[in-house]
């Protein structure tokens, strides 16, 4: 039986009124499932039915809307080889239809806006993280990219810390205007370009690092605009969020967040100084503030207007599944000034290379084909995209079995034959580190220290496999070696270059969350609540499997606004499955939202969701192959999956049904086991948007009319109090017997 034949259908009118009671949208004779609420009817018809209102092209039934999306995804799945048989494909199609029809799952808005409409490769992702460089061309390109994303219903996020501060000089003279000034332009575009061509507001996030010189202006910018709005409201202007008061001030279309490190939080705890560094020269301190005062400024601003939020950089990177491809929005690893770079002009110390490049001299550096997308042998000379001085950082000295030494920052990655790129602070004596100079490769393993052209020092013909085996050394010691000004460069072809005879990773042009997209979906956890209050674990797990498969199919069949985002989305294939209605589920089970039992139940539901998502991703990888960047990131990804597995085993079992605890642990056992064997199809599988519970002052629709939730009983009284009232639900009026 088709899912549509399992439910009763009825015709309804969808209507939406504004604050004044005036009808702003109406569509009659809409075919809806009888168990859908009027609110669901109004939202779906007004936002997601496609076609011009009043024309034959306008959708009139939920069947049309669901089929438009489900049939498109299933068709792409057949073409992509995701199903072994046609019966499997049809089963997937019916199950996906069932999940959506019964409100067990929903995709993000761009899927409903764009799939099955004219474009052959529609925009399907709701989340895009865009990078920006410190150039006018890049800043204006970002404005255009964001505008096009808003047009098709997506949201964006950008870390503006790469833009020089308002205290730094411009190359042509004068002073830069700083990132906050450009935020006004970005905000204006977001305000006038409605999401997906509807009346939904654009979704935008802006981030600034806590050590940016303009951080104080960034923290207070929204509060200052909020105060202007309050003044206008006091003067009689409309106070609604779409009214004249808020339309007249800046920064109302974005959420602002400050990115902080553990070091910043320690500085706050210890009431230490906090340095703000120049963007153009990370070794130069622009200003010093008290960390605690900056934190208080952030807290006071958030109290007044809700922004800024905080992102914890250190924690984010500790759980980063693609760490080999670069840290997430963090500073790059580097080398001290005396480290020598192998160039076609000879061995040049990094400090000299930077000064000469700054003066306009052009260089070619050597990269090795071992780090290419299709690994090979031999070296290649390429022109760096950038040579930069990146700040003042701790340096370590590595000593190898031949007596050779390399000085670099602890996080800089060095190429090994056995493990690929490995950070300097993670090298072990068992790693076979490749050396790439003539002394190591064909002579007595001594470093070439002359300034003669490297053509005589590095073999130009590809090295044989036996020569590569000989050109390896082992680390014998690692020790701290002070704090120095450090440098780095970006090699564009194989993303590596040679320093003092060692093959190393370059300044990563790709920071996992930058220039990527994420298509989202949410599972409605209340739909998996049995009558006795237990969780339908098997149904919940199966919903995850079906949804992750559908989201994965979308990746290669969607369009992307820039070449970078398209490339990285294919390379890493990040997905964002989450859940909704956690607060309602806890309320239905009589569990306080902020309680140990509530948190443990949330942990179990999240563990099952995420573990099953990665397990399904591994199953897809078994049949189709892992994401392109997996080979380089296998070790860090399995490390993070292992951390999740350990966390699942540490969820307290008190007050949680044993079956749910077992399901959480089993999900991560399977995710780790399958991933270790087959890899993962997706570098990221889940994204959980914050959801909340009702407050005591929330209005509840009951048979007594709209009443405050707290008035139905005594919030300070017994856990279960008798209640005799009907409340409105998505299934219609239901009797509530307990408070």
XYZ file of C-alpha atoms in Angstrom:
739
model
C 0.000 0.000 0.000
C 1.279 3.448 -0.889
C 1.829 5.755 2.116
C -0.766 8.189 0.732
C -3.428 5.469 0.967
C -2.781 4.966 4.681
C -4.170 8.340 5.749
C -7.362 10.367 5.425
C -7.250 13.531 3.317
C -9.357 16.678 3.511
C -9.618 20.086 1.818
C -8.672 23.168 3.847
C -7.975 26.856 3.495
C -4.506 28.083 4.446
C -4.468 31.675 5.669
C -1.963 33.923 7.423
C -2.697 37.292 9.004
C -0.308 40.038 10.081
C -0.098 41.723 13.484
C -3.101 43.905 12.603
C -5.291 40.940 11.717
C -5.129 41.633 7.988
C -4.919 38.580 5.728
C -1.561 38.564 3.944
C -1.815 35.064 2.430
C -4.689 32.771 1.529
C -5.075 29.639 -0.574
C -8.288 27.631 -0.642
C -9.010 23.961 -1.407
C -5.644 22.660 -0.220
C -5.526 18.869 0.131
C -3.998 18.036 3.518
C -3.701 14.956 5.767
C -6.515 15.136 8.310
C -4.128 14.779 11.259
C -1.995 17.793 10.285
C -2.680 20.881 12.379
C -3.917 24.152 10.920
C -0.559 25.689 11.814
C 1.253 23.030 9.760
C -1.191 23.674 6.920
C -0.566 27.419 6.940
C 3.221 27.071 7.039
C 3.551 24.365 4.386
C 1.121 25.912 1.912
C 2.448 29.468 2.231
C 6.150 28.609 2.293
C 6.668 25.340 0.423
C 3.930 24.944 -2.194
C 5.531 25.937 -5.503
C 4.096 27.760 -8.486
C 2.558 31.202 -8.746
C -0.546 31.599 -6.601
C -3.732 31.558 -8.669
C -2.178 29.776 -11.667
C -2.496 26.146 -12.864
C 1.166 25.617 -11.943
C 0.455 26.215 -8.247
C 0.604 23.102 -6.071
C -2.685 22.341 -4.330
C -1.901 19.146 -2.408
C 0.696 17.914 0.069
C 0.906 14.840 -2.171
C 2.328 17.008 -4.967
C 4.850 18.653 -2.661
C 6.121 15.429 -1.076
C 6.227 13.529 -4.378
C 8.121 16.375 -6.050
C 10.924 15.996 -3.502
C 10.861 12.246 -2.814
C 10.641 11.192 -6.467
C 13.541 13.497 -7.360
C 15.800 12.081 -4.634
C 14.873 8.474 -5.404
C 15.527 9.063 -9.104
C 18.974 10.451 -8.364
C 19.617 7.471 -6.091
C 18.817 5.050 -8.892
C 21.122 6.911 -11.276
C 23.916 7.001 -8.681
C 23.873 3.276 -7.965
C 22.685 3.584 -4.373
C 20.255 0.652 -4.623
C 21.045 -2.969 -5.436
C 17.619 -3.655 -6.958
C 14.564 -1.744 -8.136
C 12.681 -3.230 -5.184
C 15.208 -1.604 -2.845
C 14.778 1.718 -4.623
C 10.988 1.560 -4.359
C 11.179 0.608 -0.678
C 13.434 3.598 -0.006
C 11.065 5.879 -1.917
C 8.020 4.677 0.038
C 9.787 4.857 3.403
C 11.035 8.393 2.780
C 7.508 9.403 1.773
C 6.127 7.812 4.957
C 8.572 9.685 7.209
C 7.648 13.053 5.708
C 3.906 12.420 5.470
C 3.694 11.379 9.131
C 5.834 14.328 10.249
C 8.613 12.048 11.484
C 11.259 13.906 9.486
C 11.668 17.002 7.359
C 14.409 18.382 5.127
C 15.725 21.919 5.313
C 13.797 24.616 3.440
C 15.974 24.762 0.264
C 14.991 21.175 -0.507
C 11.301 22.125 -0.416
C 11.933 25.379 -2.267
C 14.050 23.991 -5.092
C 13.830 20.209 -5.673
C 11.657 19.100 -8.551
C 11.430 22.643 -9.881
C 13.004 23.743 -13.179
C 16.731 23.612 -12.315
C 18.408 20.282 -13.065
C 20.875 20.779 -10.185
C 18.999 22.762 -7.533
C 20.421 24.320 -4.400
C 19.652 21.873 -1.584
C 21.764 22.968 1.373
C 20.638 25.308 4.130
C 24.070 25.998 5.600
C 27.040 27.505 3.791
C 30.281 28.581 5.413
C 32.101 31.102 3.235
C 35.675 32.300 3.467
C 36.827 35.851 2.812
C 40.274 37.307 2.139
C 41.638 40.718 3.049
C 40.975 42.194 -0.399
C 38.172 44.351 -1.755
C 37.545 41.841 -4.537
C 37.040 39.013 -2.035
C 34.817 41.131 0.230
C 32.536 42.125 -2.657
C 32.502 38.543 -3.953
C 31.307 37.423 -0.521
C 28.431 39.925 -0.699
C 27.358 38.497 -4.065
C 27.712 34.884 -2.891
C 25.627 35.516 0.212
C 22.951 37.289 -1.804
C 22.557 34.333 -4.156
C 22.414 31.933 -1.214
C 19.663 33.957 0.449
C 17.749 34.033 -2.843
C 17.502 30.232 -2.871
C 16.628 29.845 0.795
C 19.993 29.109 2.416
C 21.850 30.634 5.329
C 25.507 31.618 5.539
C 28.281 31.971 8.067
C 31.654 33.693 7.719
C 34.598 34.341 10.009
C 35.686 37.908 9.221
C 38.922 37.685 11.218
C 40.928 37.646 7.983
C 39.923 41.275 7.287
C 42.418 43.782 8.677
C 41.302 45.935 11.578
C 40.309 49.596 11.578
C 43.686 50.398 13.162
C 45.827 48.912 10.369
C 47.203 50.672 7.309
C 46.307 50.144 3.669
C 49.007 49.520 1.068
C 48.044 52.652 -0.867
C 47.936 54.841 2.221
C 45.240 55.565 4.759
C 43.632 53.274 7.303
C 41.392 50.248 6.785
C 37.735 50.505 7.756
C 37.671 47.140 9.541
C 35.297 44.152 9.383
C 32.454 45.792 11.347
C 32.041 48.447 8.655
C 31.660 45.777 5.956
C 29.169 43.948 8.170
C 26.760 46.839 7.559
C 26.773 46.138 3.838
C 26.385 42.389 4.300
C 23.518 43.015 6.739
C 21.739 45.310 4.277
C 21.804 42.666 1.530
C 20.477 40.057 3.960
C 17.655 42.417 4.908
C 16.392 43.044 1.393
C 16.873 39.568 -0.125
C 14.188 37.345 1.349
C 15.046 33.698 1.824
C 13.885 31.523 -1.038
C 11.861 34.381 -2.493
C 9.442 34.171 0.445
C 8.778 36.402 3.423
C 11.164 34.350 5.559
C 14.129 36.383 6.781
C 17.637 35.524 5.631
C 19.779 33.505 8.056
C 23.299 34.813 8.587
C 26.108 34.241 11.094
C 29.199 36.418 11.546
C 32.218 35.354 13.594
C 35.281 37.222 14.855
C 38.223 35.762 16.752
C 38.777 36.973 20.305
C 42.275 38.251 19.449
C 41.188 40.464 16.515
C 41.960 44.171 17.133
C 38.329 45.136 16.439
C 36.841 42.576 18.826
C 35.466 45.197 21.251
C 33.670 47.070 18.465
C 32.309 43.749 17.173
C 31.019 42.740 20.612
C 29.113 46.001 21.159
C 27.974 46.814 17.606
C 24.595 45.123 17.923
C 23.886 46.602 21.368
C 24.522 50.105 20.069
C 22.067 49.573 17.211
C 19.555 48.040 19.610
C 19.633 51.214 21.697
C 18.846 53.266 18.599
C 15.829 51.047 17.963
C 14.632 51.529 21.557
C 14.802 55.296 21.093
C 12.751 55.073 17.896
C 10.178 52.867 19.612
C 9.883 55.352 22.469
C 9.234 57.984 19.793
C 6.263 56.037 18.468
C 7.747 53.850 15.719
C 6.435 50.307 15.154
C 8.222 47.946 17.595
C 7.602 44.668 15.723
C 10.650 42.919 14.275
C 9.445 43.847 10.770
C 8.511 47.384 11.822
C 10.204 50.692 11.026
C 12.263 50.868 14.220
C 14.301 47.732 13.592
C 14.307 48.248 9.816
C 16.168 51.522 10.445
C 19.153 50.056 12.311
C 22.013 47.728 11.352
C 22.901 44.149 12.277
C 19.324 42.851 12.624
C 19.778 40.081 10.049
C 22.746 38.257 11.561
C 23.780 36.335 14.635
C 27.220 37.356 15.891
C 29.632 35.018 17.680
C 33.098 35.380 19.191
C 35.514 32.502 18.661
C 37.515 31.836 21.823
C 40.280 29.387 22.706
C 41.017 27.535 25.939
C 43.922 29.946 26.386
C 41.503 32.877 26.398
C 39.264 31.160 28.950
C 42.289 30.480 31.180
C 43.267 34.136 30.857
C 39.752 35.072 32.005
C 39.918 32.696 34.972
C 43.348 34.024 35.993
C 42.513 37.688 35.232
C 45.461 37.943 32.829
C 46.186 40.314 29.961
C 44.939 39.383 26.481
C 46.770 40.565 23.363
C 45.019 41.667 20.169
C 47.236 41.027 17.126
C 47.444 42.768 13.760
C 45.834 40.805 10.941
C 48.563 41.738 8.448
C 51.447 40.917 10.814
C 50.602 38.426 13.534
C 53.823 39.236 15.385
C 52.617 42.795 16.115
C 50.443 43.477 19.155
C 47.915 46.227 18.405
C 46.366 46.421 21.851
C 46.352 44.647 25.201
C 43.138 44.266 27.209
C 42.153 42.413 30.358
C 40.659 39.076 29.326
C 38.119 39.240 32.134
C 36.931 42.691 31.064
C 36.493 41.508 27.472
C 34.516 38.508 28.691
C 32.301 40.765 30.807
C 31.706 43.020 27.803
C 30.574 39.964 25.844
C 28.257 38.866 28.668
C 26.703 42.313 29.100
C 26.111 42.647 25.362
C 24.521 39.205 25.191
C 22.288 40.088 28.155
C 21.048 43.211 26.398
C 20.460 41.915 22.877
C 21.231 38.184 22.768
C 24.540 38.581 20.910
C 27.360 37.718 20.712
C 27.389 33.989 21.207
C 30.587 32.032 21.829
C 32.295 29.306 19.800
C 34.942 27.226 21.577
C 37.763 26.853 19.066
C 39.872 24.372 21.051
C 36.992 21.973 21.668
C 35.763 22.235 18.081
C 39.173 21.245 16.733
C 39.594 18.429 19.254
C 36.486 16.801 17.741
C 37.362 17.685 14.129
C 37.039 14.646 11.841
C 39.175 16.086 9.024
C 42.064 17.487 11.030
C 44.645 16.445 8.434
C 43.061 18.845 5.953
C 43.540 21.769 8.313
C 42.232 23.163 11.561
C 38.798 24.727 11.610
C 39.193 28.499 11.353
C 42.404 28.552 13.345
C 45.924 29.871 12.896
C 48.212 27.960 10.561
C 51.287 25.940 11.549
C 54.587 27.600 10.646
C 58.419 27.698 10.544
C 61.002 30.026 12.144
C 62.995 32.546 10.101
C 66.107 30.335 9.784
C 64.262 27.319 8.325
C 65.422 26.972 4.711
C 62.941 26.546 1.865
C 64.010 24.611 -1.224
C 63.456 26.916 -4.211
C 64.676 27.060 -7.793
C 66.968 29.858 -6.572
C 68.540 27.619 -3.935
C 67.986 27.113 -0.219
C 66.591 30.378 1.173
C 65.835 31.025 4.872
C 62.121 31.711 5.398
C 62.785 35.165 6.839
C 64.763 36.206 3.755
C 62.225 34.586 1.440
C 59.431 36.628 3.019
C 61.324 39.934 2.755
C 62.363 39.324 -0.854
C 58.847 38.255 -1.867
C 57.420 41.319 -0.119
C 59.792 43.439 -2.228
C 58.339 41.914 -5.398
C 60.733 39.062 -6.204
C 59.117 35.918 -7.634
C 60.043 32.410 -6.515
C 59.261 28.806 -7.344
C 59.339 26.246 -4.539
C 59.582 22.477 -4.774
C 56.624 20.245 -3.959
C 56.531 16.442 -4.100
C 54.083 14.277 -6.009
C 53.716 12.000 -2.977
C 51.117 14.451 -1.633
C 49.189 14.824 -4.905
C 45.532 13.822 -5.213
C 46.834 10.954 -7.351
C 50.113 10.182 -5.509
C 53.268 9.775 -7.570
C 57.038 10.190 -7.299
C 59.444 13.014 -7.945
C 59.419 16.748 -7.359
C 57.825 19.692 -9.155
C 58.588 23.436 -8.987
C 55.543 25.715 -8.547
C 54.937 29.359 -7.666
C 53.463 29.887 -4.164
C 50.152 31.706 -3.933
C 51.336 33.487 -0.786
C 54.382 33.758 1.472
C 53.437 35.112 4.875
C 54.648 35.983 8.359
C 52.049 34.449 10.665
C 52.906 35.501 14.217
C 54.970 34.657 17.277
C 54.609 31.021 18.337
C 56.370 28.244 20.274
C 58.862 26.203 18.249
C 60.051 22.606 18.687
C 63.335 21.068 17.517
C 63.084 17.587 15.979
C 66.239 15.473 15.732
C 66.310 12.466 13.410
C 68.282 9.223 13.172
C 70.809 10.729 10.742
C 71.499 13.749 12.938
C 69.377 16.024 10.733
C 67.183 18.537 12.534
C 63.998 20.438 11.744
C 62.563 23.375 13.681
C 58.833 24.176 13.355
C 55.700 24.857 15.365
C 54.298 21.769 17.164
C 51.242 21.559 14.911
C 53.086 21.642 11.587
C 52.512 18.461 9.626
C 55.411 16.475 8.178
C 55.103 13.807 5.483
C 55.698 10.214 6.530
C 55.762 7.175 4.260
C 53.706 5.082 6.682
C 51.055 7.567 7.926
C 50.967 10.484 5.507
C 51.028 13.928 7.120
C 51.651 13.827 10.885
C 51.886 16.841 13.201
C 55.343 17.448 14.657
C 54.036 16.935 18.185
C 52.513 13.569 17.191
C 55.512 12.023 15.401
C 56.782 8.769 16.922
C 60.116 6.926 16.524
C 58.249 4.379 14.392
C 57.281 6.929 11.738
C 59.331 6.851 8.517
C 59.834 10.496 7.623
C 60.626 11.232 3.973
C 63.646 13.403 3.163
C 63.853 15.081 -0.218
C 67.334 16.547 -0.679
C 70.150 15.129 -2.772
C 72.293 14.356 0.247
C 69.574 12.217 1.756
C 68.370 10.671 -1.480
C 71.548 9.820 -3.375
C 74.590 10.652 -1.250
C 75.605 10.418 2.404
C 72.406 11.792 3.994
C 73.988 15.175 4.735
C 71.970 18.346 4.223
C 72.695 20.488 1.190
C 73.459 23.890 2.703
C 74.840 25.772 -0.267
C 73.034 28.572 -2.047
C 73.539 26.901 -5.419
C 70.499 26.300 -7.610
C 68.505 23.377 -6.282
C 68.484 21.746 -9.681
C 71.850 20.252 -8.770
C 70.654 19.201 -5.331
C 67.221 17.610 -5.820
C 66.815 14.842 -8.397
C 64.681 16.041 -11.320
C 63.793 12.545 -12.503
C 61.239 10.596 -10.468
C 62.780 8.613 -7.631
C 62.378 4.868 -7.734
C 60.528 3.017 -4.966
C 63.832 1.682 -3.619
C 65.262 5.201 -3.485
C 62.165 6.381 -1.614
C 62.652 3.635 0.934
C 66.259 4.763 1.447
C 65.232 8.433 1.742
C 63.506 8.015 5.099
C 64.608 8.795 8.633
C 63.183 8.303 12.116
C 62.718 10.895 14.845
C 64.910 10.288 17.898
C 64.078 13.359 20.007
C 61.723 16.324 20.268
C 62.264 19.314 22.543
C 60.923 22.806 23.006
C 63.104 25.446 21.356
C 61.745 28.825 22.396
C 59.225 31.266 20.941
C 59.940 32.988 17.617
C 58.439 34.914 14.725
C 57.240 32.249 12.285
C 56.383 32.014 8.572
C 54.446 29.875 6.118
C 53.468 29.703 2.450
C 50.719 28.279 0.262
C 51.767 25.861 -2.497
C 48.802 25.465 -4.893
C 49.386 22.157 -6.697
C 50.185 19.388 -4.201
C 49.731 21.476 -1.028
C 53.229 20.721 0.228
C 56.773 22.058 -0.014
C 60.272 21.159 1.146
C 61.999 22.742 4.153
C 65.537 21.720 5.155
C 65.108 18.514 3.178
C 61.764 17.511 4.720
C 58.425 17.407 2.908
C 55.876 19.432 4.885
C 52.253 20.573 4.547
C 51.649 24.098 3.356
C 49.443 26.814 4.787
C 46.104 25.063 4.394
C 43.956 26.773 1.794
C 41.021 24.710 3.024
C 39.775 24.961 6.587
C 37.183 22.224 6.894
C 34.186 24.425 7.699
C 35.188 27.200 5.290
C 33.790 27.023 1.762
C 31.576 24.033 2.439
C 27.855 23.449 2.526
C 25.601 21.251 4.594
C 22.120 20.014 3.737
C 20.045 19.633 6.881
C 17.215 17.408 8.045
C 15.511 16.996 11.405
C 13.852 13.970 12.969
C 10.803 14.690 15.131
C 11.602 12.659 18.262
C 8.063 12.919 19.642
C 6.863 10.752 16.750
C 8.949 7.896 18.182
C 7.384 8.048 21.633
C 5.300 4.974 22.466
C 2.046 5.177 24.432
C 3.813 3.925 27.569
C 6.427 6.710 27.319
C 9.225 4.480 26.000
C 11.177 5.205 22.812
C 10.515 3.303 19.580
C 14.219 2.611 19.170
C 14.010 0.494 16.012
C 11.807 3.051 14.275
C 14.120 5.881 15.335
C 17.212 4.037 14.056
C 15.552 3.224 10.738
C 14.500 6.844 10.260
C 18.148 7.844 10.677
C 19.275 5.311 8.051
C 16.716 6.430 5.466
C 17.298 10.135 6.058
C 21.108 9.955 5.940
C 20.889 8.046 2.658
C 18.586 10.706 1.204
C 20.876 13.525 2.360
C 23.917 11.771 0.906
C 22.186 11.420 -2.469
C 21.593 15.176 -2.500
C 25.292 16.117 -2.282
C 26.385 15.314 -5.841
C 23.086 16.335 -7.408
C 22.861 19.828 -5.932
C 24.295 23.098 -7.179
C 26.677 25.331 -5.251
C 27.307 29.084 -5.514
C 31.103 28.978 -5.878
C 33.695 26.590 -7.294
C 35.374 26.314 -3.880
C 32.158 25.267 -2.165
C 31.353 22.802 -4.958
C 34.823 21.239 -4.745
C 34.886 20.972 -0.970
C 31.321 19.682 -0.747
C 32.288 16.862 -3.101
C 35.585 16.326 -1.293
C 34.105 16.000 2.213
C 30.338 15.503 1.666
C 29.231 16.957 5.041
C 25.651 16.313 6.167
C 23.579 17.785 8.976
C 21.020 15.395 10.453
C 19.521 16.502 13.761
C 16.368 16.203 15.808
C 13.555 18.491 16.957
C 10.982 18.532 19.774
C 13.280 17.293 22.540
C 11.551 19.646 24.997
C 8.120 18.243 24.135
C 9.386 14.672 24.514
C 10.805 15.407 27.961
C 7.557 17.090 28.995
C 5.532 14.104 27.766
C 7.705 11.778 29.862
C 7.492 14.052 32.888
C 11.243 14.677 32.939
C 12.476 18.165 33.967
C 14.343 19.817 31.113
C 17.375 20.894 33.174
C 17.853 17.740 35.223
C 20.395 14.898 35.244
C 17.777 12.496 33.875
C 16.785 14.980 31.172
C 20.389 15.468 30.098
C 21.066 11.717 30.136
C 17.987 11.026 28.014
C 19.074 13.751 25.569
C 22.562 12.214 25.491
C 21.134 8.793 24.615
C 18.910 10.134 21.845
C 21.824 12.135 20.427
C 24.209 9.175 20.668
C 21.802 6.900 18.794
C 21.174 9.566 16.146
C 24.839 10.367 15.500
C 26.188 6.831 15.895
C 23.611 5.374 13.510
C 24.261 8.235 11.064
C 27.989 7.444 10.882
C 27.281 3.703 10.739
C 24.990 4.259 7.752
C 27.619 6.521 6.180
C 30.105 3.644 6.516
C 27.643 1.248 4.873
C 27.289 3.616 1.928
C 31.103 3.886 1.774
C 31.282 0.090 1.616
C 29.238 0.135 -1.600
C 30.231 3.441 -3.238
C 33.478 4.439 -1.541
C 34.452 6.895 1.218
C 34.618 10.659 0.754
C 37.628 11.756 -1.309
C 39.446 13.287 1.638
C 39.078 10.216 3.844
C 42.445 8.583 3.104
C 44.312 11.623 4.401
C 41.970 11.946 7.388
C 41.473 8.302 8.362
C 43.443 8.536 11.590
C 41.893 11.737 12.993
C 38.405 10.666 11.954
C 38.635 7.274 13.638
C 40.088 9.021 16.699
C 37.029 11.287 16.913
C 34.626 8.382 16.294
C 36.421 6.593 19.140
C 35.939 9.621 21.394
C 32.210 9.563 20.624
C 32.092 5.830 21.392
C 33.808 6.394 24.728
C 31.367 9.198 25.556
C 28.397 6.929 24.763
C 29.692 4.331 27.208
C 30.002 7.046 29.866
C 26.323 8.098 29.745
C 24.858 7.415 33.223
C 22.285 4.626 33.088
C 20.200 5.744 36.073
C 16.613 6.517 35.093
C 17.092 5.539 31.427
C 15.603 2.352 30.000
C 18.365 -0.254 29.482
C 17.326 -0.760 25.858
C 18.083 2.888 25.024
C 21.477 2.795 26.763
C 22.316 -0.405 24.864
C 21.201 1.159 21.569
C 23.467 4.174 22.129
C 26.492 1.977 22.796
C 25.723 -0.404 19.941
C 25.381 2.485 17.490
C 28.917 3.687 18.205
C 30.382 0.169 18.304
C 29.010 -0.376 14.811
C 30.004 3.092 13.577
C 33.619 2.505 14.637
C 33.807 -1.090 13.401
C 32.283 -0.385 9.977
C 34.284 2.823 9.543
C 37.575 1.113 10.354
C 36.819 -1.408 7.604
C 35.208 0.721 4.901
C 35.764 4.374 5.790
C 32.920 6.880 5.809
C 31.031 8.437 2.938
C 30.631 11.713 4.839
C 33.172 13.675 6.877
C 30.336 15.049 8.998
C 26.939 13.496 9.573
C 25.013 15.441 12.206
C 24.256 19.038 13.154
C 21.974 19.767 16.088
C 20.234 23.121 16.193
C 19.361 24.257 19.734
C 15.805 23.493 20.772
C 14.018 24.466 23.958
C 11.134 23.673 26.248
C 8.151 25.789 27.202
C 8.557 28.393 29.930
C 6.005 28.749 32.767
C 4.549 31.847 31.066
C 3.968 30.091 27.733
C 0.362 30.193 26.532
C -1.291 26.809 26.021
C -4.463 26.342 23.978
C -6.941 24.414 26.155
C -10.671 23.822 26.504
C -10.561 26.742 28.972
C -9.025 29.020 26.361
C -5.429 30.293 26.239
C -3.914 29.852 29.699
C -0.444 30.177 31.189
C 1.269 26.813 31.493
C 2.048 27.412 35.170
C -1.630 28.095 35.937
C -2.546 24.487 35.132
C -0.863 23.278 38.312
C 1.709 24.073 40.961
C 5.236 24.114 39.456
C 6.690 23.741 42.965
C 4.334 20.943 43.966
C 4.351 17.190 43.453
C 5.851 15.741 40.282
C 2.498 14.450 39.012
C -0.648 16.476 39.795
C -4.126 15.498 38.615
C -5.425 17.514 35.686
C -8.694 17.411 33.750
C -8.463 19.598 30.670
C -8.236 19.234 26.903
C -5.201 20.708 25.145
C -4.628 21.364 21.453
C -2.122 19.034 19.747
C -1.088 18.319 16.159
C -3.483 15.351 16.285
C -6.351 17.544 17.484
C -7.730 18.052 21.043
C -6.329 15.541 23.552
C -7.195 15.093 27.238
C -4.373 16.005 29.639
C -4.614 14.141 32.944
C -1.331 15.010 34.646
C 0.677 18.189 35.268
